[in-house]
Coordinates of C-alpha atoms in Angstrom, one line a residue:
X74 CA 84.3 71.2 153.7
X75 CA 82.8 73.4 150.7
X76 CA 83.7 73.2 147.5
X77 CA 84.1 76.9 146.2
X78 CA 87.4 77.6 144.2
X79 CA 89.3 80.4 144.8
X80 CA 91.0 82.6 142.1
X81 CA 93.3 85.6 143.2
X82 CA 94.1 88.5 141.1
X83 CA 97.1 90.8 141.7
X84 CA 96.0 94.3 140.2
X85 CA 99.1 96.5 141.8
X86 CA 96.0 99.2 143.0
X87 CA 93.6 98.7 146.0
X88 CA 90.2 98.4 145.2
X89 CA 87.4 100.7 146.5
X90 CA 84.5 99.3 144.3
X91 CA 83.8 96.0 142.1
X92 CA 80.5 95.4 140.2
X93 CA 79.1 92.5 137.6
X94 CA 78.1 94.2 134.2
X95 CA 74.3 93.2 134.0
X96 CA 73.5 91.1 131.0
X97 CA 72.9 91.9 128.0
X98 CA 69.5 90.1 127.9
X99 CA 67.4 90.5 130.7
X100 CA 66.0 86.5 130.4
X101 CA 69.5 85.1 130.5
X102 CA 71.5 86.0 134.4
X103 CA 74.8 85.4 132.6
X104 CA 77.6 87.4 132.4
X105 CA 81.4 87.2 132.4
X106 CA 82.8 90.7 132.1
X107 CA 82.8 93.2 135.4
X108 CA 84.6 96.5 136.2
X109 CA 86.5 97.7 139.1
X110 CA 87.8 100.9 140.7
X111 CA 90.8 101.7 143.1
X112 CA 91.7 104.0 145.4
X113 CA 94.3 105.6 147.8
X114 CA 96.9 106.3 144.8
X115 CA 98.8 108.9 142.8
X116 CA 96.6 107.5 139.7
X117 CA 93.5 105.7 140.5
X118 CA 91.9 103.7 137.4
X119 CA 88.2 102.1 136.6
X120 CA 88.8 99.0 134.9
X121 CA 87.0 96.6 133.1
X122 CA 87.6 92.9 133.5
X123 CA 86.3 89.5 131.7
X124 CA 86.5 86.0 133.1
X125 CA 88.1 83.8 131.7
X126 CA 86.6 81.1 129.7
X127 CA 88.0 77.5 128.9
X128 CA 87.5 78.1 124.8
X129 CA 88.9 81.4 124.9
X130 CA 91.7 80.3 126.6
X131 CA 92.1 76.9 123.8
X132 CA 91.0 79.5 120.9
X133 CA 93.6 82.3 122.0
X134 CA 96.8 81.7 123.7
X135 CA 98.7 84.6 122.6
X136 CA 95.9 86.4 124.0
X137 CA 95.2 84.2 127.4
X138 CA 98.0 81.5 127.6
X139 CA 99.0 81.3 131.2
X140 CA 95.1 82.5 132.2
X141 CA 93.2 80.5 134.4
X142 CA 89.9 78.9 133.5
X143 CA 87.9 81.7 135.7
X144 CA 90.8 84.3 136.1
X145 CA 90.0 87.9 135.5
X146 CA 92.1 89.7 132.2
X147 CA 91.8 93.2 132.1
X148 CA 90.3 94.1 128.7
X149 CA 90.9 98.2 129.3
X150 CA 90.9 101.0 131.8
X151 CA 90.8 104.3 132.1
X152 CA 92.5 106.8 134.6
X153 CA 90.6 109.2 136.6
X154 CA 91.6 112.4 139.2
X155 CA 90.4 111.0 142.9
X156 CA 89.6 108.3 144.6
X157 CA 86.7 105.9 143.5
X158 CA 84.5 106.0 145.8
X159 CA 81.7 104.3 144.1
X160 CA 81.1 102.9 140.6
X161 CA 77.6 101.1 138.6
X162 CA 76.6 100.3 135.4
X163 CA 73.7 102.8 134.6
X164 CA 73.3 100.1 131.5
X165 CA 74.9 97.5 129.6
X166 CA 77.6 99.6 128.2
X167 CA 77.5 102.8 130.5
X168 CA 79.1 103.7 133.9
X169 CA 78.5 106.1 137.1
X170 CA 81.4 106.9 138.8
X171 CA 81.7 108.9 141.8
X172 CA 84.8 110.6 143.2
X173 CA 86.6 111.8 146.2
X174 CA 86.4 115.1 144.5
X175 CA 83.0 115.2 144.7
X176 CA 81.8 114.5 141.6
X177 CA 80.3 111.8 139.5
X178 CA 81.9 110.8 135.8
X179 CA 79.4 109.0 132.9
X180 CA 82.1 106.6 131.0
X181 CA 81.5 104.3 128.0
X182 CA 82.6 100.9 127.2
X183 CA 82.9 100.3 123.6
X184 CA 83.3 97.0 123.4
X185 CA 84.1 96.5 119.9
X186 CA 87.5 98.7 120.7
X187 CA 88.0 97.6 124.3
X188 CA 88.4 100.9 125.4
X189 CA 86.6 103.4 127.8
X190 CA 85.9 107.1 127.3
X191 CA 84.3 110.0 129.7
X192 CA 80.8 110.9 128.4
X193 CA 80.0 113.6 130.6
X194 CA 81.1 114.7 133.9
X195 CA 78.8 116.1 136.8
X196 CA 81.8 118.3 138.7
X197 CA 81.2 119.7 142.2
X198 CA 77.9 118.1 143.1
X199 CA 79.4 117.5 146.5
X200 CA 81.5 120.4 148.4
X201 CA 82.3 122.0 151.6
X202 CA 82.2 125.8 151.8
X203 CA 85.4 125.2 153.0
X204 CA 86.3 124.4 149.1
X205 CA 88.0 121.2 151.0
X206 CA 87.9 117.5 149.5
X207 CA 84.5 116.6 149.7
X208 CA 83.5 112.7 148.8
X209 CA 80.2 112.0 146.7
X210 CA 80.0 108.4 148.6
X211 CA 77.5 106.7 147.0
X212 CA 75.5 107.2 143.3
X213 CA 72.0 105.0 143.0
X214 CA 70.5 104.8 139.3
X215 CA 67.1 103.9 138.4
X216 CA 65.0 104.9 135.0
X217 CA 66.4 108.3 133.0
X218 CA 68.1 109.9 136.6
X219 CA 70.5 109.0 139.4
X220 CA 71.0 110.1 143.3
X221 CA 74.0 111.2 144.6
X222 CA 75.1 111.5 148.3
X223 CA 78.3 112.8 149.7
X224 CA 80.6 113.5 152.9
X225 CA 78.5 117.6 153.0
X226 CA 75.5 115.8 153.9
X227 CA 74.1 116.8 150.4
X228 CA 71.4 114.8 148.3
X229 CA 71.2 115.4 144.7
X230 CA 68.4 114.2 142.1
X231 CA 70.2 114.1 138.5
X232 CA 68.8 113.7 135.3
X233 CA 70.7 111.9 132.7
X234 CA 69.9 114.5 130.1
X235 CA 70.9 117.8 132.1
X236 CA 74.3 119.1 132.9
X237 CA 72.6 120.2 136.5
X238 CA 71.2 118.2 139.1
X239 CA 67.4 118.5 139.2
X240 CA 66.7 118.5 142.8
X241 CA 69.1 119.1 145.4
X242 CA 68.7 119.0 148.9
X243 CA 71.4 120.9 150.4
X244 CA 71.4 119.9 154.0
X245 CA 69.6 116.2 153.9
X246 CA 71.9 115.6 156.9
X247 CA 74.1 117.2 159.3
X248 CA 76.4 114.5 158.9
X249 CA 78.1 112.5 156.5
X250 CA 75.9 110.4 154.2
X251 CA 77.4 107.2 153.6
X252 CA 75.3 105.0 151.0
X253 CA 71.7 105.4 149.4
X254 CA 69.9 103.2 147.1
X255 CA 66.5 103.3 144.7
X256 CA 63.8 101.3 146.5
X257 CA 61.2 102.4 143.3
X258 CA 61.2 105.2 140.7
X259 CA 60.0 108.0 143.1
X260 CA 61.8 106.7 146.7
X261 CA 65.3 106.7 147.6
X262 CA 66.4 105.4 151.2
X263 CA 70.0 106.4 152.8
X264 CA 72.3 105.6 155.3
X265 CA 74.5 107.9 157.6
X266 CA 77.6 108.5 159.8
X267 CA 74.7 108.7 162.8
X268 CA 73.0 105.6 162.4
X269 CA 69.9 106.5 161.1
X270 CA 68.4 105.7 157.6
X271 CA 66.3 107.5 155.9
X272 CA 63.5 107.6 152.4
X273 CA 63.4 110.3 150.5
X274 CA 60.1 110.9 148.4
X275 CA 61.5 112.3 145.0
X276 CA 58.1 113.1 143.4
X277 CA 58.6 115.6 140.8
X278 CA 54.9 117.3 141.8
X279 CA 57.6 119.1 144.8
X280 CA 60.0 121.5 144.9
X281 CA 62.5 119.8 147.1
X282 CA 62.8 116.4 147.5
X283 CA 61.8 115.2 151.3
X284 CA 62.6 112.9 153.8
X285 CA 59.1 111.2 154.1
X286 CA 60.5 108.4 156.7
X287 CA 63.3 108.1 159.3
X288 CA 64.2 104.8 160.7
X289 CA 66.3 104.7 163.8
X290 CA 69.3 102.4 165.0
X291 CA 68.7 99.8 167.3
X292 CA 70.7 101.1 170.0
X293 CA 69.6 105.0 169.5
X294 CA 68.0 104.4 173.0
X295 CA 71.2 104.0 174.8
X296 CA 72.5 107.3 173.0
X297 CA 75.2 105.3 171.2
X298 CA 75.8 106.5 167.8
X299 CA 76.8 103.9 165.3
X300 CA 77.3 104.7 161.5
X301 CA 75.5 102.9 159.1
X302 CA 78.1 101.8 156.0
X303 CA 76.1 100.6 153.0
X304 CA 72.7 99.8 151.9
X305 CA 70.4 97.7 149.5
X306 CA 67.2 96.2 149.2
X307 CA 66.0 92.9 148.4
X308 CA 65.6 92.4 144.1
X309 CA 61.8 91.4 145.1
X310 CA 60.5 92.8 147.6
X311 CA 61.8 96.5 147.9
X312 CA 60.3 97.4 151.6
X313 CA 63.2 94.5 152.6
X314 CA 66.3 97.1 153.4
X315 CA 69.9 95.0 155.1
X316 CA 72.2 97.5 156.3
X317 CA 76.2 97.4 157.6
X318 CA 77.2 99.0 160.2
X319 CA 80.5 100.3 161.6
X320 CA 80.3 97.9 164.3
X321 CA 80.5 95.2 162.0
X322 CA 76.4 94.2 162.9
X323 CA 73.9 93.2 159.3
X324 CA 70.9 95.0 160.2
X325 CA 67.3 93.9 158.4
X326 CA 64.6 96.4 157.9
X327 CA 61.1 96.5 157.2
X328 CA 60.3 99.9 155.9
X329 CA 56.5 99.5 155.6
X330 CA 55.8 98.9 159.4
X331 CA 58.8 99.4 161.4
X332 CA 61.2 102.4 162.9
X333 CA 63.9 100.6 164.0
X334 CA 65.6 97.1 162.5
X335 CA 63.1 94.0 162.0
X336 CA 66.9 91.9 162.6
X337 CA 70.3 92.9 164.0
X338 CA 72.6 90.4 164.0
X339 CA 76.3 90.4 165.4
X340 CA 78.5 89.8 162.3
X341 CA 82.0 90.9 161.5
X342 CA 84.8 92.6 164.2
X343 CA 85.3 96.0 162.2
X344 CA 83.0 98.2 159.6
X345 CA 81.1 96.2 157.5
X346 CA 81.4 97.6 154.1
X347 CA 79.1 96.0 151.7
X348 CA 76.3 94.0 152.0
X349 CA 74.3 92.4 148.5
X350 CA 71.6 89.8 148.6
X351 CA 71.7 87.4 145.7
X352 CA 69.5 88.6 142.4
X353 CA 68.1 85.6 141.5
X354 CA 68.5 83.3 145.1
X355 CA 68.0 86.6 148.1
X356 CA 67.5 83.8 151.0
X357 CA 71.2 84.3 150.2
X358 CA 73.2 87.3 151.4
X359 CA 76.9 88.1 151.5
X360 CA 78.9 90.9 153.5
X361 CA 83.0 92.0 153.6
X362 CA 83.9 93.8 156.2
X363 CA 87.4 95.7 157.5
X364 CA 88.3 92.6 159.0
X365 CA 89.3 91.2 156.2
X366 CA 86.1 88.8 155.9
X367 CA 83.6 87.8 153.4
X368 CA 80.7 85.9 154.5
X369 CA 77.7 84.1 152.7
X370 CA 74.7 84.0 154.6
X371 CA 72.3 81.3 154.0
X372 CA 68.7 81.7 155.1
X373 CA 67.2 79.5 152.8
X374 CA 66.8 76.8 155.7
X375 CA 65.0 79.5 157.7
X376 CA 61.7 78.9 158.3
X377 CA 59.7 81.9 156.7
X378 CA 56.8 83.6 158.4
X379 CA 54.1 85.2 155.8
X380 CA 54.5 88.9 155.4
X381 CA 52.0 91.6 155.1
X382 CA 49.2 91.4 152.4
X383 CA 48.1 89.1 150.0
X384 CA 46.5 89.6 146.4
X385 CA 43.3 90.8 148.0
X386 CA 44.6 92.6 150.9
X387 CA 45.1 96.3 151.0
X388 CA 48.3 97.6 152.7
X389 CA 50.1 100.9 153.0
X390 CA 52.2 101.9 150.3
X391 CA 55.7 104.0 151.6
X392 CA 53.7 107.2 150.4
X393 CA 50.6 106.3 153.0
X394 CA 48.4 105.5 150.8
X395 CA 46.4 102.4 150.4
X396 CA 47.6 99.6 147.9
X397 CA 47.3 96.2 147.1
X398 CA 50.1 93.8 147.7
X399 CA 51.2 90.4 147.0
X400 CA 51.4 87.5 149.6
X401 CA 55.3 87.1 150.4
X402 CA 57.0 85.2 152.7
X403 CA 60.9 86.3 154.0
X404 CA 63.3 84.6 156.1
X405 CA 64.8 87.7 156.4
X406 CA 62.3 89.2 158.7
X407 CA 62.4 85.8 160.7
X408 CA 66.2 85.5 161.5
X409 CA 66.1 87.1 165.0
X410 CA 64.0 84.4 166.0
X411 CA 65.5 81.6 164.1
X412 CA 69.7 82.4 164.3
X413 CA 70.4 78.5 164.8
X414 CA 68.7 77.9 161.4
X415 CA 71.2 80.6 159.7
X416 CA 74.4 79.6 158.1
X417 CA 77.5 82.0 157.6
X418 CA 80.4 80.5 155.7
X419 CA 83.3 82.2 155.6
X420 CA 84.8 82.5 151.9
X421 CA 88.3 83.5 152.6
X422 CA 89.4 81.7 155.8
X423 CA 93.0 83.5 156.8
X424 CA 92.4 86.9 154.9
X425 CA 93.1 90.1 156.9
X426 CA 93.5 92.9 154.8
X427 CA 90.3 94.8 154.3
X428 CA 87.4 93.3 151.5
X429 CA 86.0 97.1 150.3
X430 CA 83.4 95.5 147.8
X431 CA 81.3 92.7 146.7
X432 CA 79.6 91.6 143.8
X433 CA 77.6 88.1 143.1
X434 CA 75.9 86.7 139.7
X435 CA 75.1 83.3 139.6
X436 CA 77.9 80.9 141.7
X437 CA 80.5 83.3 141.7
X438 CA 81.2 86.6 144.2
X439 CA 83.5 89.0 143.3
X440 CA 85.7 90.8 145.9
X441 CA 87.9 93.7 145.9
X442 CA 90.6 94.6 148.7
X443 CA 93.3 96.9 150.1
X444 CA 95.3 93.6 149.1
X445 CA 95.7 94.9 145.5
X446 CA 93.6 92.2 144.8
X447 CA 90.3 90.9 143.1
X448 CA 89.6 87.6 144.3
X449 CA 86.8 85.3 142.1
X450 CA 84.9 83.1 144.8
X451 CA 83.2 80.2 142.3
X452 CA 81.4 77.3 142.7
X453 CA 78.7 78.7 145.8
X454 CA 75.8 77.2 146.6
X455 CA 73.4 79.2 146.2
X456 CA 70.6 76.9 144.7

């Protein structure tokens, strides 16, 4: 039997997004205070959240008497026009939001006030010439600028500073585009409604930002089409890419060597909607899904094969051109070979209505649902 605890949060909104504020000081993986962002109502909200400490709670009992050692309090919030569709810190203190109408919000956290205000809004970067509803889906930060995707099949480079997006790429796909992240400064991979993913080279030295690599589903052969969900990469080793799919399969890519998934493994019954390895442990993964599941995946007993390059080899960089890498070993890239050595746990036994997000930082996941709820998951294993 594990030993996680198991705190539940009524919030009276469904939750689209949830995300751990990064900490403050990049030696320490600490923190206590994340935000969260609903949907599907009259007047959706982005809050932000602390956890509960045992000292607060003995220093403060006007403040958190009847609080749980671990329980979210909602420290402020701030109502916004759409649904959230996807929310990050850009830093310690700022926040991307993105919208159903299309459009992506800069807020601020003071934390000295508890309260949040709009810094600067990026309106219509997302639309269809229809002038109907059009989603920007995902928003991926890295440096000074961010990427934006939406439902028009639209890809946008934005710089922090301008009140226009830099780049835009008007017809990236013909489809929906469903998630992207930042694999390095100059490279940005996405996921869409067809299954495919794709990089994006976002050099400045061109005029339009291009799709320098397309990876293809695993069943593309059959001529099935299966959307692809959400995306990230592995915190150490960027060419490592897991996928969810709206069959409910984790898919594992190698983006320096392969076109179609290194690892496809059968996972939840519906969409899965979120997939994040661990920052600090990654032979650790977790997924929630429309099923109502979360799951920790343990690959740490996995017996890793050495991956491309060492400190004197020379291997091809995602541009083509030659660079040296460091000797690596994943699990990751192993697991279709090794699927009895792989544990999945499920964290929330008996739930059924749909987990939207996650979010881990040290022992404790964060999950938001169509529940109304944000349930803590503390105590994993992740060591």
């Amino acid at each position: 039997m594990s030993g996680e605890k198991r705190i539940t949060k009524f919030v009276s909104k469904k939750i689209s997004k949830v995300k751990w504020r990064p900490p403050q000081n990049r030696a320490s993986s600490q923190t206590d205070v994340f935000i969260s962002g609903s949907w599907d109502d009259e007047d959706n909200q982005v809050s932000v959240w602390s956890v509960a400490k045992e000292e607060e709670i003995a220093a403060d009992l006007d403040e958190f008497g009847g609080l749980l050692e671990g329980e979210p309090h909602r420290l402020c919030h701030l109502g916004l026009a759409g649904s959230v569709h996807d929310l990050c810190f850009f830093n310690y203190d700022l926040i991307l939001v993105s919208s159903s109408l299309g459009g992506v919000t800069l807020l601020k956290h003071h934390s000295n006030s508890q309260t949040l205000s709009v810094v600067l809004e990026w309106k219509d970067l997302h639309r269809f010439h229809s002038q109907a509803e059009c989603a920007c889906t995902s928003v991926a930060p890295h440096g000074d600028h961010f990427v934006t995707v939406g439902e028009d099949g639209r890809l946008c480079l934005v710089n922090m500073e301008h009140r226009t997006p830099t780049a835009v790429i008007d017809k990236a796909d013909s489809c929906s585009i469903n998630a992207a992240c930042m694999l390095k400064r100059d490279e940005c991979a996405t996921v869409n409604s067809s299954g495919q993913l794709k990089v994006w080279d976002l050099r400045q030295s061109q005029d339009v930002p291009r799709a320098s690599r397309l990876f293809l589903p695993s069943n593309s052969a059959s001529g099935e089409r299966c959307a692809l969900n959400c995306i990230t990469n592995h915190p150490t080793q960027a060419h490592i890419v897991a996928t969810g799919g709206q069959d409910g399969a984790l898919s594992i890519w190698d983006m320096r060597q392969e076109k179609f998934p290194v690892t496809v493994l059968s996972a939840h019954a519906s969409h899965l909607w979120e997939v994040v390895f661990h920052p600090n442990f990654p032979d650790h993964l977790f997924t929630c899904s429309e099923d109502g599941a979360a799951w920790h995946w343990d690959a740490s007993r996995t017996e890793a094969t050495p991956i491309f390059g060492s400190k004197d080899s020379v291997g091809e960089s995602f541009h083509g051109s030659s660079a040296k890498v460091t000797e690596s070993k994943s699990p990751w890239l192993t697991c279709q070979a090794a699927k009895n050595q792989l544990e999945i746990t499920d964290l929330l036994p008996g739930s059924r209505m749909p987990i939207n997000s996650i979010d881990i930082v040290d022992c404790t996941l964060l999950c938001g649902t169509d529940a109304e709820q944000i349930i803590c998951v503390q105590d994993l294993v992740v060591a």
